[in-house]
XYZ file of C-alpha atoms in Angstrom:
688
model
C 95.320 79.450 122.358
C 96.572 80.429 118.934
C 94.656 83.079 117.004
C 92.821 82.468 113.723
C 95.560 84.495 112.022
C 98.226 82.120 113.334
C 96.156 79.110 112.310
C 95.697 80.484 108.789
C 99.414 81.177 108.606
C 100.082 77.605 109.675
C 97.650 76.291 107.097
C 99.352 78.264 104.333
C 102.740 76.828 105.299
C 101.274 73.344 105.493
C 99.944 73.773 101.967
C 103.371 74.929 100.817
C 105.034 71.901 102.411
C 102.423 69.542 100.979
C 102.783 71.059 97.510
C 106.555 70.750 97.732
C 106.271 67.051 98.528
C 103.836 66.546 95.645
C 105.925 68.406 93.096
C 109.091 66.610 94.149
C 107.261 63.322 93.698
C 105.908 64.340 90.306
C 109.423 65.255 89.192
C 111.400 62.341 90.569
C 113.713 62.256 87.575
C 114.664 65.885 88.168
C 114.871 65.562 91.968
C 117.684 63.078 91.618
C 119.285 63.623 95.017
C 117.952 61.722 98.029
C 115.552 63.754 100.147
C 112.828 63.467 102.757
C 109.804 65.675 103.367
C 107.796 66.640 106.426
C 104.444 65.166 105.354
C 102.679 64.249 108.569
C 105.062 66.267 110.742
C 103.954 69.735 109.650
C 101.935 70.759 112.718
C 104.560 70.221 115.415
C 107.279 71.730 113.252
C 105.333 74.909 112.531
C 104.133 75.157 116.132
C 107.781 75.172 117.170
C 109.087 77.496 114.483
C 106.473 80.207 115.071
C 107.682 80.734 118.635
C 111.424 80.844 118.109
C 113.271 84.159 118.145
C 116.427 85.396 116.395
C 118.535 84.862 119.535
C 117.565 81.173 119.628
C 119.311 78.169 118.116
C 117.734 75.213 116.384
C 119.080 72.003 114.896
C 116.557 70.570 112.438
C 116.833 67.060 111.137
C 116.453 65.829 107.586
C 112.628 65.759 107.549
C 112.131 69.294 108.858
C 111.289 71.377 105.804
C 108.078 72.651 107.462
C 110.149 73.857 110.397
C 112.386 75.760 107.997
C 109.429 77.305 106.224
C 108.038 78.387 109.582
C 111.342 80.038 110.478
C 111.104 82.164 107.357
C 113.166 80.352 104.749
C 111.511 80.421 101.337
C 110.583 77.326 99.352
C 112.983 78.515 96.642
C 115.838 78.559 99.145
C 115.051 75.013 100.224
C 114.810 73.875 96.605
C 118.273 75.209 95.829
C 119.562 72.705 98.369
C 117.191 69.992 97.150
C 118.737 70.269 93.681
C 122.298 70.872 94.995
C 122.591 74.185 93.195
C 125.508 76.558 93.454
C 123.362 79.290 95.029
C 122.273 77.016 97.867
C 122.946 79.435 100.766
C 123.272 76.649 103.296
C 126.054 74.567 101.758
C 126.743 75.731 98.164
C 125.430 72.460 96.761
C 127.316 70.155 99.114
C 124.616 68.944 101.503
C 121.354 67.024 101.433
C 117.937 68.659 101.405
C 116.782 70.068 104.744
C 120.349 70.145 106.064
C 120.526 73.883 106.706
C 123.170 76.052 108.273
C 122.472 79.676 108.978
C 124.086 82.539 110.810
C 122.538 85.946 110.271
C 120.016 88.490 111.428
C 116.330 87.846 111.728
C 116.290 84.069 112.238
C 117.588 81.568 114.804
C 121.097 80.282 114.261
C 121.463 76.809 112.759
C 124.812 75.037 113.058
C 125.963 72.226 110.804
C 124.293 68.876 111.297
C 125.235 65.611 109.678
C 122.891 62.919 108.400
C 124.123 60.513 111.068
C 120.940 59.873 113.024
C 120.912 61.403 116.487
C 124.417 62.808 116.243
C 123.086 66.366 116.331
C 122.135 65.899 119.981
C 125.683 66.398 121.288
C 126.741 69.479 119.266
C 123.364 71.087 119.928
C 123.664 70.395 123.639
C 127.085 72.019 123.377
C 125.313 75.171 122.185
C 123.125 75.130 125.297
C 126.199 74.492 127.433
C 127.905 77.511 125.907
C 124.852 79.754 126.230
C 124.469 78.937 129.903
C 128.166 79.672 130.453
C 127.803 83.067 128.770
C 124.642 83.891 130.726
C 126.316 83.128 134.035
C 129.744 84.504 133.115
C 129.367 87.217 130.457
C 132.511 88.031 128.542
C 133.844 91.548 128.894
C 133.879 92.076 125.134
C 130.394 90.629 124.551
C 127.811 92.773 122.770
C 125.029 93.973 125.086
C 121.683 92.227 124.542
C 119.230 94.428 126.388
C 115.558 93.579 126.124
C 116.218 90.127 124.699
C 114.518 87.115 126.193
C 116.872 84.349 127.260
C 117.740 82.163 124.262
C 116.564 78.600 123.951
C 117.999 75.740 121.938
C 115.853 73.232 120.059
C 117.255 69.901 118.960
C 114.961 68.015 116.594
C 115.140 64.225 116.658
C 113.277 61.198 115.422
C 112.119 58.751 118.065
C 114.223 55.915 116.637
C 117.361 57.988 117.228
C 116.804 57.901 120.985
C 118.369 54.433 121.034
C 121.708 55.968 120.016
C 124.224 56.010 122.857
C 125.403 59.509 122.001
C 121.878 60.848 122.477
C 122.018 59.502 126.016
C 125.313 61.313 126.599
C 123.656 64.555 125.547
C 120.628 63.955 127.783
C 122.888 63.161 130.714
C 124.886 66.364 130.412
C 121.827 68.530 129.788
C 120.011 67.160 132.820
C 123.090 67.397 135.051
C 123.827 71.007 134.114
C 120.170 72.125 133.714
C 120.792 73.459 130.222
C 118.293 75.579 128.238
C 117.523 72.985 125.583
C 114.411 71.306 124.199
C 114.726 67.897 122.582
C 111.833 67.799 120.141
C 111.246 64.119 119.432
C 109.024 63.577 116.405
C 107.710 60.066 116.909
C 106.181 58.607 113.754
C 106.680 55.016 114.918
C 109.205 54.115 112.252
C 112.966 53.791 111.935
C 112.981 53.329 108.158
C 111.309 49.884 107.992
C 111.761 49.064 111.664
C 108.746 49.636 113.865
C 108.935 51.060 117.354
C 107.868 47.701 118.776
C 110.781 45.967 117.073
C 113.468 48.451 118.034
C 112.910 49.892 121.491
C 111.498 48.901 124.834
C 110.162 52.381 125.605
C 109.429 55.656 123.893
C 111.327 58.890 124.413
C 108.970 60.121 127.122
C 109.473 56.980 129.214
C 113.203 57.002 128.543
C 113.491 60.594 129.772
C 112.248 59.547 133.206
C 115.654 58.047 133.874
C 117.409 61.430 133.665
C 116.865 63.312 136.900
C 116.234 66.953 136.080
C 114.850 66.297 132.593
C 111.330 67.683 132.168
C 109.047 65.854 129.757
C 105.721 66.037 128.018
C 103.733 64.124 125.419
C 101.724 65.905 122.750
C 99.639 65.109 119.689
C 102.026 66.497 117.102
C 99.473 66.205 114.319
C 97.109 68.704 115.968
C 98.392 72.238 115.404
C 96.539 73.822 118.311
C 97.718 71.207 120.822
C 101.251 71.390 119.489
C 101.290 75.187 119.507
C 100.107 75.429 123.096
C 102.548 72.745 124.211
C 105.547 74.386 122.574
C 104.514 77.800 123.866
C 104.494 76.451 127.412
C 107.733 74.513 127.085
C 109.654 77.318 125.379
C 108.426 79.718 128.059
C 109.569 77.342 130.779
C 113.032 76.988 129.266
C 113.406 80.742 128.826
C 112.609 81.157 132.511
C 115.369 78.709 133.523
C 113.532 75.431 134.078
C 116.274 73.362 132.484
C 115.982 70.820 129.674
C 112.779 69.356 128.257
C 111.891 66.415 126.094
C 108.773 66.913 123.999
C 107.529 63.677 122.485
C 105.243 64.568 119.616
C 103.265 61.706 118.126
C 102.957 62.224 114.371
C 102.050 60.154 111.309
C 104.559 59.444 108.563
C 102.578 60.216 105.421
C 105.426 60.384 102.936
C 108.250 58.063 102.065
C 111.140 57.545 104.438
C 113.226 59.103 101.688
C 112.808 59.485 97.969
C 114.901 56.350 97.598
C 113.310 54.228 100.344
C 109.665 54.334 99.423
C 106.771 53.612 101.748
C 105.305 50.895 99.541
C 108.513 48.887 99.990
C 107.727 48.048 103.599
C 104.307 49.407 104.662
C 100.937 47.779 104.202
C 98.014 49.668 102.672
C 96.137 49.412 105.962
C 99.025 51.094 107.794
C 99.064 53.944 105.304
C 95.304 54.386 105.590
C 95.490 54.521 109.380
C 98.271 57.132 109.244
C 96.302 59.293 106.791
C 93.543 59.756 109.386
C 95.937 61.941 111.376
C 96.979 64.131 108.457
C 97.756 67.533 110.075
C 96.656 69.404 106.956
C 93.179 67.862 107.017
C 92.877 68.369 110.766
C 93.757 72.043 110.612
C 91.541 72.634 107.596
C 88.554 71.223 109.470
C 89.260 73.453 112.477
C 89.416 76.492 110.223
C 86.114 75.541 108.671
C 84.667 75.078 112.153
C 85.575 78.629 113.153
C 83.963 80.072 110.039
C 86.729 80.316 107.452
C 85.089 79.778 104.072
C 85.925 76.721 101.950
C 86.597 79.035 99.005
C 89.199 80.929 100.969
C 90.984 77.726 101.976
C 90.826 76.418 98.434
C 92.406 79.651 97.287
C 95.197 79.241 99.859
C 95.875 75.730 98.564
C 95.831 76.846 94.927
C 98.176 79.765 95.494
C 100.537 77.549 97.465
C 100.750 75.049 94.642
C 101.301 77.799 92.077
C 104.033 79.356 94.207
C 105.781 76.034 94.639
C 105.560 75.198 90.946
C 107.007 78.591 90.034
C 109.819 78.303 92.588
C 110.617 74.780 91.461
C 110.936 75.834 87.822
C 113.142 78.741 88.865
C 115.323 76.467 91.015
C 115.723 74.041 88.115
C 117.210 76.886 86.074
C 119.580 78.055 88.819
C 123.291 77.582 88.081
C 125.158 74.459 89.122
C 128.087 74.787 91.541
C 131.440 75.774 90.066
C 133.671 72.647 90.149
C 136.626 74.982 90.440
C 135.457 75.885 93.945
C 135.122 72.319 95.182
C 138.099 72.629 97.530
C 137.024 75.894 99.148
C 136.086 76.068 102.838
C 137.814 72.908 104.035
C 139.456 75.162 106.620
C 139.018 78.746 107.746
C 142.240 80.665 107.198
C 144.524 80.766 110.245
C 146.016 84.049 111.482
C 149.317 82.377 112.417
C 151.580 82.436 109.374
C 155.132 82.800 110.678
C 157.206 81.853 113.692
C 157.369 84.769 116.098
C 158.474 85.639 119.602
C 161.432 84.619 121.726
C 162.039 80.858 121.703
C 164.902 80.943 124.204
C 163.693 83.221 126.955
C 166.682 84.430 129.008
C 166.878 83.525 132.649
C 164.657 80.445 132.529
C 165.737 76.901 133.183
C 164.698 73.939 131.132
C 161.118 72.794 131.611
C 159.377 69.510 130.958
C 157.000 69.081 128.035
C 154.048 68.502 130.340
C 154.747 71.825 132.030
C 155.151 73.590 128.691
C 151.612 72.567 127.808
C 150.361 73.655 131.224
C 152.079 77.038 130.956
C 150.789 77.576 127.421
C 147.205 76.936 128.452
C 147.589 79.123 131.514
C 148.750 82.020 129.337
C 145.955 81.365 126.834
C 143.328 81.438 129.572
C 144.788 84.647 130.985
C 144.495 86.373 127.613
C 141.269 84.820 126.334
C 138.330 84.774 128.760
C 136.375 82.747 126.188
C 138.841 79.839 126.566
C 137.537 76.879 128.574
C 139.177 73.561 129.405
C 137.256 70.380 130.099
C 137.553 66.603 130.013
C 137.863 63.704 132.393
C 139.649 64.481 135.666
C 141.069 67.843 134.591
C 139.263 69.734 137.367
C 140.635 71.042 140.624
C 140.770 67.762 142.533
C 143.371 66.173 140.242
C 144.321 68.492 137.385
C 144.631 65.683 134.869
C 145.957 62.163 135.251
C 149.350 63.466 134.096
C 148.966 66.679 136.141
C 148.883 68.480 132.811
C 146.117 70.783 134.075
C 147.340 71.169 137.646
C 146.392 74.486 139.334
C 144.327 75.697 136.362
C 140.943 75.164 138.027
C 142.176 76.935 141.161
C 143.386 79.876 139.107
C 140.528 80.267 136.638
C 137.586 78.748 138.481
C 135.511 75.624 138.118
C 133.351 77.239 135.445
C 136.316 77.485 133.055
C 138.198 74.296 133.993
C 135.913 71.412 134.806
C 135.398 67.683 134.730
C 133.060 65.757 132.482
C 131.707 62.264 132.827
C 133.338 59.411 130.911
C 131.902 60.667 127.644
C 134.475 60.960 124.878
C 131.775 61.586 122.290
C 130.316 64.430 124.327
C 133.736 65.905 125.093
C 134.564 66.139 121.388
C 131.142 66.805 119.866
C 130.055 69.496 122.313
C 132.881 71.707 121.098
C 130.991 72.301 117.848
C 128.212 73.992 119.795
C 130.553 75.765 122.192
C 132.532 77.170 119.280
C 129.359 78.329 117.516
C 128.426 80.614 120.427
C 131.893 82.164 120.598
C 133.712 80.097 123.204
C 137.103 78.553 122.463
C 137.244 75.095 124.022
C 140.339 73.083 124.835
C 139.355 69.506 125.664
C 141.205 66.397 126.716
C 140.895 62.723 125.902
C 142.715 60.858 128.634
C 144.520 58.340 126.426
C 144.805 57.970 122.676
C 143.250 54.508 122.840
C 140.048 56.043 124.196
C 139.449 58.528 121.409
C 137.488 55.984 119.391
C 134.124 56.589 121.137
C 134.563 60.208 120.064
C 135.600 59.502 116.474
C 131.983 59.606 115.295
C 131.622 63.216 116.429
C 135.067 64.137 115.126
C 134.277 62.728 111.674
C 130.585 63.467 111.181
C 130.299 66.808 112.924
C 133.586 68.634 113.528
C 135.630 67.758 110.471
C 132.859 68.475 107.961
C 131.308 71.527 109.585
C 133.308 74.241 107.845
C 133.164 72.571 104.443
C 129.468 71.687 104.455
C 128.396 75.115 105.700
C 130.485 76.910 103.055
C 132.712 78.343 105.759
C 130.020 79.589 108.166
C 130.736 77.204 111.026
C 134.358 76.191 111.441
C 134.860 74.502 114.792
C 137.600 76.161 116.807
C 138.858 73.577 119.269
C 142.081 72.062 120.550
C 141.748 68.359 121.394
C 144.636 67.191 123.583
C 145.444 63.487 123.383
C 148.290 61.812 125.322
C 149.679 59.086 123.089
C 152.452 56.548 122.672
C 154.045 53.679 124.568
C 156.521 53.745 127.399
C 157.191 51.530 130.356
C 154.378 48.973 130.440
C 151.314 51.112 129.874
C 149.567 48.152 128.318
C 147.207 47.645 125.409
C 144.717 50.423 126.200
C 147.066 53.195 127.299
C 149.932 53.003 124.809
C 148.504 53.184 121.305
C 149.515 55.431 118.437
C 146.551 56.827 116.538
C 147.985 59.306 114.057
C 147.391 57.158 110.979
C 143.754 56.742 111.959
C 143.299 60.465 112.530
C 145.047 61.417 109.306
C 142.364 59.677 107.267
C 139.924 62.320 108.563
C 139.910 65.343 106.305
C 139.049 68.705 107.817
C 141.130 68.449 110.994
C 144.739 69.342 111.749
C 147.195 67.087 113.593
C 150.088 68.418 115.674
C 152.780 66.256 117.294
C 155.482 68.160 119.228
C 158.705 66.520 120.371
C 160.049 69.026 122.905
C 158.901 71.593 125.431
C 159.585 74.694 123.330
C 157.692 73.299 120.366
C 154.885 72.182 122.652
C 154.321 75.709 123.894
C 154.661 77.394 120.503
C 152.445 74.879 118.729
C 149.812 74.934 121.475
C 149.453 78.692 121.031
C 149.072 78.317 117.256
C 146.612 75.449 117.655
C 144.450 77.553 119.958
C 144.395 80.514 117.564
C 143.632 78.310 114.578
C 139.886 78.586 113.828
C 139.674 74.882 112.932
C 139.709 71.561 114.815
C 143.265 70.762 115.915
C 144.312 67.515 117.604
C 147.442 67.809 119.744
C 149.126 64.408 120.068
C 151.374 64.542 123.130
C 153.728 61.637 123.745
C 153.532 60.479 127.349
C 157.110 59.233 127.213
C 158.296 62.776 126.505
C 156.167 64.526 129.131
C 158.819 64.175 131.864
C 161.828 62.974 129.809
C 161.973 59.831 131.905
C 162.744 57.616 128.926
C 166.528 57.326 128.504
C 167.744 59.460 125.635
C 164.872 61.959 125.751
C 166.483 64.489 128.060
C 166.591 67.031 125.236
C 162.804 67.159 125.242
C 163.307 69.541 128.155
C 163.934 73.051 126.845
C 164.047 76.585 128.212
C 160.555 77.974 128.384
C 159.846 80.297 125.458
C 158.441 83.752 126.026
C 154.708 84.313 126.255
C 154.600 85.664 122.699
C 156.355 82.674 121.120
C 154.362 80.883 118.463
C 155.065 78.303 115.734
C 152.784 78.129 112.677
C 151.268 74.745 111.987
C 152.706 72.921 108.993
C 156.359 73.904 109.452
C 158.924 71.139 109.989
C 162.335 71.814 111.503
C 165.850 70.413 111.195
C 167.072 68.975 114.469
C 170.352 67.636 113.089
C 172.380 68.724 110.057
C 174.699 66.499 108.079
C 178.231 67.449 107.038
C 178.013 69.325 103.688
C 181.104 67.464 102.448
C 179.521 64.081 103.129
C 176.297 65.229 101.484
C 178.232 66.241 98.354
C 179.944 62.841 98.320
C 176.629 61.013 98.509
C 177.469 59.548 101.905
C 174.516 60.963 103.848
C 170.830 60.263 104.364
C 167.866 62.020 105.917
C 165.549 60.724 108.611
C 162.027 62.098 108.604
C 160.265 61.572 111.900
C 158.292 63.120 114.758
C 157.561 62.626 118.441
C 159.584 59.861 120.074
C 161.113 59.053 116.700
C 163.215 62.211 116.954
C 165.137 60.729 119.878
C 165.509 57.309 118.311
C 166.962 59.028 115.258
C 169.313 61.205 117.291
C 170.653 58.129 119.054
C 171.871 56.885 115.672
C 174.088 59.954 115.247
C 176.792 58.329 117.389
C 177.115 55.525 114.849
C 177.003 57.733 111.723
C 178.693 61.026 112.639
C 178.051 63.766 110.112
C 176.014 61.528 107.846
C 172.495 62.144 109.159
C 170.035 64.961 108.727
C 166.973 64.650 110.964
C 163.740 66.393 110.111
C 161.142 66.768 112.862
C 157.754 67.175 111.181
C 156.090 68.751 114.246
C 152.772 68.894 112.353
C 151.439 65.862 110.498
C 148.665 67.845 108.831
C 149.230 70.283 107.313
C 152.467 68.641 106.290
C 155.589 70.559 105.305
C 155.969 68.737 101.997
C 158.219 71.440 100.527
C 160.837 70.941 103.229
C 160.471 67.163 103.078
C 161.008 66.967 99.326
C 163.862 69.464 99.351
C 165.611 67.488 102.093
C 165.170 64.153 100.334
C 166.428 65.547 97.025
C 169.553 66.880 98.728
C 170.484 63.495 100.192
C 168.983 60.964 97.783
C 168.399 58.529 100.646
C 165.536 58.679 103.120
C 164.300 56.815 106.186
C 160.868 57.526 107.654
C 160.721 56.601 111.323
C 157.465 56.251 113.266
C 156.167 54.648 116.436
C 152.906 53.799 114.718
C 152.501 50.324 113.280
C 154.061 50.321 109.848
C 151.542 48.569 107.628
C 149.084 50.972 105.926
C 150.423 53.814 108.046
C 150.939 57.522 107.528
C 154.654 56.751 107.211
C 154.116 54.322 104.356
C 151.831 56.780 102.593
C 154.456 59.484 102.977
C 157.077 57.139 101.566
C 154.913 56.698 98.486
C 154.565 60.450 98.030
C 158.299 60.952 98.396
C 159.018 58.206 95.899
C 156.683 59.861 93.399
C 157.899 63.420 93.868
C 161.610 62.701 94.291
C 162.051 59.645 92.071
C 164.827 61.123 89.885
C 166.824 62.146 92.956
C 166.669 58.874 94.902
C 169.701 56.622 95.177
C 167.791 53.937 97.089
C 164.192 53.035 97.934
C 162.589 55.095 100.680
C 162.754 53.033 103.866
C 160.101 52.928 106.595
C 160.568 51.714 110.157
C 157.599 51.470 112.506
C 156.260 49.249 115.222
C 155.339 45.648 114.520
C 151.943 45.156 112.921
C 150.170 44.077 116.081
C 146.657 45.009 117.247
C 147.817 46.342 120.622
C 150.871 47.167 122.687
C 151.537 44.281 125.117
C 151.650 44.981 128.845
C 154.970 43.262 129.531
C 157.852 45.738 129.210
C 160.023 43.316 127.253
C 157.211 42.579 124.820
C 156.538 46.296 124.478
C 160.169 46.892 123.569
C 160.067 44.050 121.080
C 157.156 45.729 119.332
C 158.665 49.216 119.110
C 161.423 50.299 116.721
C 164.871 49.783 118.212
C 168.417 50.934 117.620
C 169.440 47.655 115.968
C 166.765 48.015 113.291
C 167.422 51.695 112.789
C 171.196 51.392 112.559
C 171.031 48.392 110.244
C 168.651 50.196 107.895
C 170.788 53.332 107.815
C 173.953 51.305 107.219
C 172.367 49.446 104.334
C 171.196 52.704 102.733
C 174.633 54.286 103.036
C 176.496 51.250 101.743
C 174.292 50.508 98.725
């Protein structure tokens, strides 16, 4: 049972939340940004918040302002975000109301969460995954946490979000691994205008029955005492190691869906009247009266709450707006790797394959960084990756650090946000580039925006390895090039090595970079089996060798005399394109300079523009389909920046504009760039 003091505290916070909703509604013209409030959800949110501890983690959703009040955040703080003010401590005016992010003493940690419904389930489950790892395998350099209860993780969801496939992925992993997480499902019966009966065949409680190992309970989320006792029991169970829980809390929706989608648009008066009967504020007030709290005292609580909210709102209105000059801050956390260092050509070593360079790099990383973990489909000890790119790693470092996941690309990518937040450094694999698309939602909505929308508090440190490219009849779902798609996502870095030495040096830099880095690794270069790619094998660099991201390199220099005579051109390329370009050297001796980009973002524009200006003629060569590609966009930038220096239009060669790579080897070759196209284009540029 809760004490009268706790109930009075809850009532005060409910009055604050209610007054906030009322004042926002009275000042709609001033509250111009879309927002939701917790009216009807106050009891379950406060019952949860009151029992969380500073070592815990919680992911609220957009209607959880009562939860935030219960955690200790002031109404003024919440209003700064409501009005998108510059002093908003969560996001510096960049995020919606009730989209907090917090890392500091005294309160649970709150990672970034997008507005994409249900998407918080995977990153938050990643937190629980990381916490369990650290409990079972403490890091040597970890701070001691004597006398602390085991942390719990709370993921707040609406019942309509349970229909999302990515929520199921999170439930599956949590149940399988018995993670310390509570999925708090606030069921108000609505998904905007869609009723529960229209949208789903079962509620969250019934759905949870299908996940063996998932504990579950239903509770009246509008009754503070019931909710408090329920959450006390569940949180205690999770702290003691019971594994995951789903708490389905039935609550009324008393406010609007959002300030822009108003309840009168789609709800009947009778529905609103029925919901009002379960108003948590009225219920708790009656209980307080029943135990002898005077009406005058409760009226005074309500009056003071309204006065406090009015005062805070006026103060928030006067707070400064964000500085537009800082709009581009916090896209990335600064990387420690600035310059190339270490021995690239280690003496006494033979040439190694690219696939082995990646393996050796990760092995050295895992030796030096106990917080590094590797996971994905089939990377565990039985196989070590479908390309054997993780062979022996599970045997060497244990199944807790190198392990398989289910076929869950969204979980593989999205969980890294939570893992990173607790101090682990994940390296994950997507088996083939064509299969990254189920994970794009997490990459876009959660990882790429996390650093920016938390004002730098939660960058996601992860390396995402993705085998890519076509060679030898891989077919339409194992041969695609995805760099142009990925490069439309801001807030991630894209690396694309073309040889073993670069693979190892770039992998080290990608791991140390505190931001999301996608490593595109061409399957045709892994073993140098494609004719003409033998030079992808290189001597293994030393353990300390590292290449900063964003630095291109010259792989072939033109004759200075021919450059001076205007009889040269440059080829800008990456990956397999490097070897297609080098094959053209035999036909144009001394006339070609080849630039290997190595990193597609950040892009070494300075070296690109300087190279183009020196030659006046430029070919951009890519395996990606040409139309609307990264290569075409780069051609436009070069044309703009180097216009006065160009002797001919910038040329682009890419694959044919087809939706997939055909299975038949001859058709595959017909789609890809070939030596006839490349040589003809170069010849035309040099002769014009």
